[in-house]
mmCIF file of C-alpha atoms in Angstrom:
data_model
loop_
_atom_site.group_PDB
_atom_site.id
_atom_site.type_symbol
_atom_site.label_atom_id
_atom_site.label_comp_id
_atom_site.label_asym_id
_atom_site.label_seq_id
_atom_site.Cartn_x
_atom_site.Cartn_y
_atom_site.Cartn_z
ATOM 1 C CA UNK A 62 -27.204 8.806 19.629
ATOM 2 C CA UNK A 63 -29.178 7.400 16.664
ATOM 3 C CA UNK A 64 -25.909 6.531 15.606
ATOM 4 C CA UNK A 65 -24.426 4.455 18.475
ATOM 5 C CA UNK A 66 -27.408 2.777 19.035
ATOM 6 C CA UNK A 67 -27.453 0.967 15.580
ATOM 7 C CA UNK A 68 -23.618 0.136 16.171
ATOM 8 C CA UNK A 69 -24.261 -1.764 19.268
ATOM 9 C CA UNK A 70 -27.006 -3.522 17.625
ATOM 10 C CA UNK A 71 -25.187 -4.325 14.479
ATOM 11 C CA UNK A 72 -22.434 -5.703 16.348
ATOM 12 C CA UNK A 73 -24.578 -8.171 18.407
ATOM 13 C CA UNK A 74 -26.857 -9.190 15.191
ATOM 14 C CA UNK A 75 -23.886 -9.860 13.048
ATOM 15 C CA UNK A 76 -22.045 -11.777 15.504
ATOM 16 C CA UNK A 77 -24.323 -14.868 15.545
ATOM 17 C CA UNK A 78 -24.002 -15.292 11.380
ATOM 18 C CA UNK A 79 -20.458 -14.387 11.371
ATOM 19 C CA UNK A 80 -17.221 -14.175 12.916
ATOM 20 C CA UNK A 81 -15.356 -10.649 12.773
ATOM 21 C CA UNK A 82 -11.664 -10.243 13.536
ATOM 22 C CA UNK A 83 -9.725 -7.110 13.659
ATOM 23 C CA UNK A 84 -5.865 -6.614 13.144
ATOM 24 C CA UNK A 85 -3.879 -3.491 13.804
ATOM 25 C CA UNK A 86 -6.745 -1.314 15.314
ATOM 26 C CA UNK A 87 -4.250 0.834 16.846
ATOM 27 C CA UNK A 88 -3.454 2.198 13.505
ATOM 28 C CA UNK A 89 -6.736 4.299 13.664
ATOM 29 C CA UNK A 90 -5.497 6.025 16.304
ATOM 30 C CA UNK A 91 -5.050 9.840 14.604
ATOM 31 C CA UNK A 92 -4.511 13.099 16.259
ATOM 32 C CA UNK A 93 -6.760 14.479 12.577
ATOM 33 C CA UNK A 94 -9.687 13.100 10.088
ATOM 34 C CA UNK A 95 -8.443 10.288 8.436
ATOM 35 C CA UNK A 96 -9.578 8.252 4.976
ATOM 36 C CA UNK A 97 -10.002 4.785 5.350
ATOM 37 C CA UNK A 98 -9.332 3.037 2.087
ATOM 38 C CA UNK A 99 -10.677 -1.346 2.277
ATOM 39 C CA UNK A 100 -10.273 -3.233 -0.913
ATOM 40 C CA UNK A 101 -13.973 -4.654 -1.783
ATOM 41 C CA UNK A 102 -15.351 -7.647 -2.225
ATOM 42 C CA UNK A 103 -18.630 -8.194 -1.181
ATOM 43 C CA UNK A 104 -22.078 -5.708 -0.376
ATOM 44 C CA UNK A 105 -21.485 -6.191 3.463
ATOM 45 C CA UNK A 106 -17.829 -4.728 3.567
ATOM 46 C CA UNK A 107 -18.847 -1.368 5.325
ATOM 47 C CA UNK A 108 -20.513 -3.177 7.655
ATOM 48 C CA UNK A 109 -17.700 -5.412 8.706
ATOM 49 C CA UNK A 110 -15.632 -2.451 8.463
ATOM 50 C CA UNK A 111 -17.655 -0.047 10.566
ATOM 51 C CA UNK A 112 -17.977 -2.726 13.101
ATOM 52 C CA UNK A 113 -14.500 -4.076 13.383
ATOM 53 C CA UNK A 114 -13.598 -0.319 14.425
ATOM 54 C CA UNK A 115 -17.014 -0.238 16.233
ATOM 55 C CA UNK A 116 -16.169 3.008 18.356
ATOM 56 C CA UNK A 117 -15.403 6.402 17.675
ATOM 57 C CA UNK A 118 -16.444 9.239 16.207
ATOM 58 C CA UNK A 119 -19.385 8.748 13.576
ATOM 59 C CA UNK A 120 -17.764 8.036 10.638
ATOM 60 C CA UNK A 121 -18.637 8.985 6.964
ATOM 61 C CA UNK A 122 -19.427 5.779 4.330
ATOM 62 C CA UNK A 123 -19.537 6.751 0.660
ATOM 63 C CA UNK A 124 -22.140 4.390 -1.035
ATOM 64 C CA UNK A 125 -23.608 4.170 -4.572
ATOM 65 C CA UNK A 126 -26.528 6.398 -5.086
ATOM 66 C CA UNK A 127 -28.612 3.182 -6.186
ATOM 67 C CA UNK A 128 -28.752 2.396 -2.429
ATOM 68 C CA UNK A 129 -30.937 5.561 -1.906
ATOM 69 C CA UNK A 130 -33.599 4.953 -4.222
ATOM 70 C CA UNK A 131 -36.125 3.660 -0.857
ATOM 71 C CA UNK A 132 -36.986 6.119 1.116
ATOM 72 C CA UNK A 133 -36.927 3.857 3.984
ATOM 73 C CA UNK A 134 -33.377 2.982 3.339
ATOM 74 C CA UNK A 135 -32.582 6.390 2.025
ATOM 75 C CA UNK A 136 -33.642 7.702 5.676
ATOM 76 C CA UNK A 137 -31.379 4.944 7.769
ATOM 77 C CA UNK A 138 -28.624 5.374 5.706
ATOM 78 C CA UNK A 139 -28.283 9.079 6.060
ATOM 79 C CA UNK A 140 -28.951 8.520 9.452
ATOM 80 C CA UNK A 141 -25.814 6.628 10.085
ATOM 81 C CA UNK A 142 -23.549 8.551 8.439
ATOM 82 C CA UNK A 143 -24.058 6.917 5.040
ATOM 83 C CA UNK A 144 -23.667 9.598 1.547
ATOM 84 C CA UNK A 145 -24.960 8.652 -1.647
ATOM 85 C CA UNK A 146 -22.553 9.771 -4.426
ATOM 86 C CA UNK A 147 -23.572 9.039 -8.054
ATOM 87 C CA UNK A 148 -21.225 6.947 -10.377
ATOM 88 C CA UNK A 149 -19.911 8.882 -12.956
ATOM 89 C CA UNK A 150 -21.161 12.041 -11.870
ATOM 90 C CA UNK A 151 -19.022 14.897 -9.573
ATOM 91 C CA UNK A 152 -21.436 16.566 -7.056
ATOM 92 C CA UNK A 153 -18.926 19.580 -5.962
ATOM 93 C CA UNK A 154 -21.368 20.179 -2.835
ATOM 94 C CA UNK A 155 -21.448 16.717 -1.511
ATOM 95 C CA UNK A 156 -17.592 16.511 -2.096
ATOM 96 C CA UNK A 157 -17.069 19.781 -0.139
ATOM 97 C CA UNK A 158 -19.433 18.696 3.043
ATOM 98 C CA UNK A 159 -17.608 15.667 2.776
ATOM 99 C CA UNK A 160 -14.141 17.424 2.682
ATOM 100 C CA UNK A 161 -15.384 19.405 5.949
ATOM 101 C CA UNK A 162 -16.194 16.529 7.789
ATOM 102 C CA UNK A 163 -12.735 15.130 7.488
ATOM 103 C CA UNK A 164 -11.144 18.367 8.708
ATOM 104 C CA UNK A 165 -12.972 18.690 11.574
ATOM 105 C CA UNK A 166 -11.560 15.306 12.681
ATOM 106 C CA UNK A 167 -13.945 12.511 11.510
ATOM 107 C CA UNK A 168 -13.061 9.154 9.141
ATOM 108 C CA UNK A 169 -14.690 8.814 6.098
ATOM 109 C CA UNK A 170 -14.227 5.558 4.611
ATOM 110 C CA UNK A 171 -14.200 4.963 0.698
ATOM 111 C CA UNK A 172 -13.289 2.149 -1.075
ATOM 112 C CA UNK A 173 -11.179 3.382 -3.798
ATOM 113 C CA UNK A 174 -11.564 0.521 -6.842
ATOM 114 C CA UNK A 175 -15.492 1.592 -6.644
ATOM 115 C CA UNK A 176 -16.936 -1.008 -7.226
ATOM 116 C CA UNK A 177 -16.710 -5.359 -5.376
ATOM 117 C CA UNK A 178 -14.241 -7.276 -7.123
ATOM 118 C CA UNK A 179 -15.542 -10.573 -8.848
ATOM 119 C CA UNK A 180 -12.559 -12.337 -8.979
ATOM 120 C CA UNK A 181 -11.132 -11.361 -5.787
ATOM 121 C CA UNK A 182 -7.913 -9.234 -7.324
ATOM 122 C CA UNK A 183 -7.511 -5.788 -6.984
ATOM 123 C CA UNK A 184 -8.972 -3.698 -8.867
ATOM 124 C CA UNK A 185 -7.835 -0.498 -10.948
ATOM 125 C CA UNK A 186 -7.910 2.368 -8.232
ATOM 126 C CA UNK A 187 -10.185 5.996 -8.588
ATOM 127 C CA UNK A 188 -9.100 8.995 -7.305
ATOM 128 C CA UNK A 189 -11.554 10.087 -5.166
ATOM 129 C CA UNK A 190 -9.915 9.249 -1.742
ATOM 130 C CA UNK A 191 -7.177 10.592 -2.743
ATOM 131 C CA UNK A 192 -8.755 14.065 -4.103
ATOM 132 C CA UNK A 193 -10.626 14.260 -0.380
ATOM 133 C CA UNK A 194 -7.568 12.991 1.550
ATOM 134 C CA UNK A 195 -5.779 15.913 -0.275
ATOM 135 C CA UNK A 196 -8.264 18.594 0.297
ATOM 136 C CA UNK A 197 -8.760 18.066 4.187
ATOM 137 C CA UNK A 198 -5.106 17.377 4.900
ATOM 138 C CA UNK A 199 -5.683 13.727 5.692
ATOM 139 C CA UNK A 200 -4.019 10.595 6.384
ATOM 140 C CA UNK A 201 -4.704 7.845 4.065
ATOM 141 C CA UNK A 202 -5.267 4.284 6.084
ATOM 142 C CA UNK A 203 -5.222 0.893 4.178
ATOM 143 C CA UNK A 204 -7.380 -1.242 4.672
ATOM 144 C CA UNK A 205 -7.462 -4.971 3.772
ATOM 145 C CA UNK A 206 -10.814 -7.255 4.030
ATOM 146 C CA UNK A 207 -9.984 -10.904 4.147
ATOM 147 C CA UNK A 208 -12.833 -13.424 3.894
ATOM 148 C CA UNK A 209 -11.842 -17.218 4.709
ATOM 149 C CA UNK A 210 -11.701 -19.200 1.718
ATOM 150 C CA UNK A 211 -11.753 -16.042 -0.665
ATOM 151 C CA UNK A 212 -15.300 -15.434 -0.175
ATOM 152 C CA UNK A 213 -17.920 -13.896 2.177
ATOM 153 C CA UNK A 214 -20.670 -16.841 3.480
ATOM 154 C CA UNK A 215 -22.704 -16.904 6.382
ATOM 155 C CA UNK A 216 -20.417 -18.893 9.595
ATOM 156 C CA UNK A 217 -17.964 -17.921 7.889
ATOM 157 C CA UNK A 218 -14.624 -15.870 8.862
ATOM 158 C CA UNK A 219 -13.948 -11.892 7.730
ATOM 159 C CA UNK A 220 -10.806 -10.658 8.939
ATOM 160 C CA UNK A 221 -10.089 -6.821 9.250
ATOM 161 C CA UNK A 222 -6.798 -5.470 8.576
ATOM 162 C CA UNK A 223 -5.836 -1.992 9.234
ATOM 163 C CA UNK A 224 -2.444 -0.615 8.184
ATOM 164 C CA UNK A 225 -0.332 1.942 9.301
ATOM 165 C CA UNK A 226 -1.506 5.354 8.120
ATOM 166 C CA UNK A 227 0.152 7.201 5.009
ATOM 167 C CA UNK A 228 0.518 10.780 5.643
ATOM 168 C CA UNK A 229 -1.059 12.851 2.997
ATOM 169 C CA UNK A 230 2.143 15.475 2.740
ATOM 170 C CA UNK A 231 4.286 12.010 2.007
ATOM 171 C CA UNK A 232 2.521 11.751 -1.396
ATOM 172 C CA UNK A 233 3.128 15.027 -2.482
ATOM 173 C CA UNK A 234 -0.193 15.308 -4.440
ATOM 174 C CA UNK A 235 -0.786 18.332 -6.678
ATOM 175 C CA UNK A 236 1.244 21.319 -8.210
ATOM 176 C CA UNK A 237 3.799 19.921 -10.698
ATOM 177 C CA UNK A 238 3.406 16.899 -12.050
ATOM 178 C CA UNK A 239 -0.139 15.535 -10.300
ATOM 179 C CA UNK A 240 -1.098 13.283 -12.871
ATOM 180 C CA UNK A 241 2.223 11.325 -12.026
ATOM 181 C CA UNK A 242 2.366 11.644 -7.880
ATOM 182 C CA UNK A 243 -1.503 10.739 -8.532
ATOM 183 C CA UNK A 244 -0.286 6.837 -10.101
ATOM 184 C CA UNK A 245 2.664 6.671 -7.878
ATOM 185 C CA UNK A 246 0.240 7.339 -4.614
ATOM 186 C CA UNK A 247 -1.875 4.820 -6.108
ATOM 187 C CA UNK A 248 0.454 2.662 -6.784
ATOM 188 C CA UNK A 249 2.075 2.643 -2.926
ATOM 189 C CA UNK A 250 -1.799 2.204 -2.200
ATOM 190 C CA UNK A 251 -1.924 -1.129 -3.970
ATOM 191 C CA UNK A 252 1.639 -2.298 -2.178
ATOM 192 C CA UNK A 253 0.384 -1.221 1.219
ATOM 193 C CA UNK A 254 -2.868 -3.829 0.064
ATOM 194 C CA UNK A 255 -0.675 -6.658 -0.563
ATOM 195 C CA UNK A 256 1.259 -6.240 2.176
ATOM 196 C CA UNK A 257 -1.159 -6.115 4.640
ATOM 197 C CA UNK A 258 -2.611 -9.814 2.733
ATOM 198 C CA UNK A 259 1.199 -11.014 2.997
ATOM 199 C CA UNK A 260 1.371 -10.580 6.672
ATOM 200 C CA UNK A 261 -2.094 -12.114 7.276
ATOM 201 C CA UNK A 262 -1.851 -15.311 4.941
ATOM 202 C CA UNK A 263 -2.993 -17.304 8.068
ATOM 203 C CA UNK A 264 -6.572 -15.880 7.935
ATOM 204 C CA UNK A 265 -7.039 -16.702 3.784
#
């Protein structure tokens, strides 16, 4: 309940700063637990994110451990669905309750260059969602986040953009040859990204 409650007041507070569009919603429409994969560019992305797909079943957000560090914050965070996961570091329990969570149906969302872009261009992707997506059987959903005029600002315009879902079994991840299906997955993750900015040039 916790949960919905700070959804429907997140949507109303950042509504008056900013203006939040959402393209191709209907592509998070999943009969399973999906991963959610946004390129990222600024410290409010999982907001905009979370609240472009605004309802739902609570869905998992993968955040830097840093963000923990308050206990205040640590509590709210965890309380909306919110995981710290330490840079660098594998925690094999947090990745397995995390694995769970997508199998029983629920969307985690991680953004899979790890860390906001400076420059705006893509950045070199981790494997993380993939190793999760893998795990729990998941579909893989790109995400693009499109700020007008390249960057986030207050009045300003963030357009959400999901894309059609990749089905986990298409990638053919592990057994022979992972290493390689790992950089060609990656690889149609990056062309699904600039595709999804190709057919929404009107929003740049």
């Amino acid at each position: 309940m916790f949960y919905y409650i700070i959804i429907c007041l997140a949507w109303i507070i950042f509504h008056i700063p900013f203006r939040i569009r959402t393209v191709g919603r209907e592509n998070l429409i999943t009969d399973r637990g999906f991963v959610l994969c946004p390129n990222h560019l600024s410290a409010l992305d999982p907001v905009f994110v979370v609240l472009s797909r605004f309802w739902g079943k609570p869905m998992w957000v993968m955040a830097k451990e840093e963000l923990f560090r308050n206990p205040i914050f640590a509590w709210f965070f965890r309380n909306v669905g919110v995981f710290p996961v330490e840079r660098g570091k594998g925690d094999k329990g947090l990745l397995n309750d995390a694995i769970a969570s997508v199998q029983s149906g629920r969307g985690m969302l991680i953004f899979p260059e790890g860390t906001r872009s400076k420059t705006g261009e893509l950045q070199k992707l981790k494997s993380g969602a993939f190793v999760v997506a893998e795990a729990a059987h998941a579909d893989i959903i790109p995400c693009r986040i499109i700020y007008k005029g390249g960057k986030m600002h207050l009045f300003g315009t963030v357009t959400v953009v999901y894309g059609k879902p990749i089905s986990i079994e298409s990638l053919g991840l592990g057994g022979e040859h992972a290493a390689s299906k790992l950089r060609e997955a990656k690889a149609l993750l990056i062309e699904r990204y600039e595709q999804l900015l190709a057919e929404n040039l009107r929003y740049v």
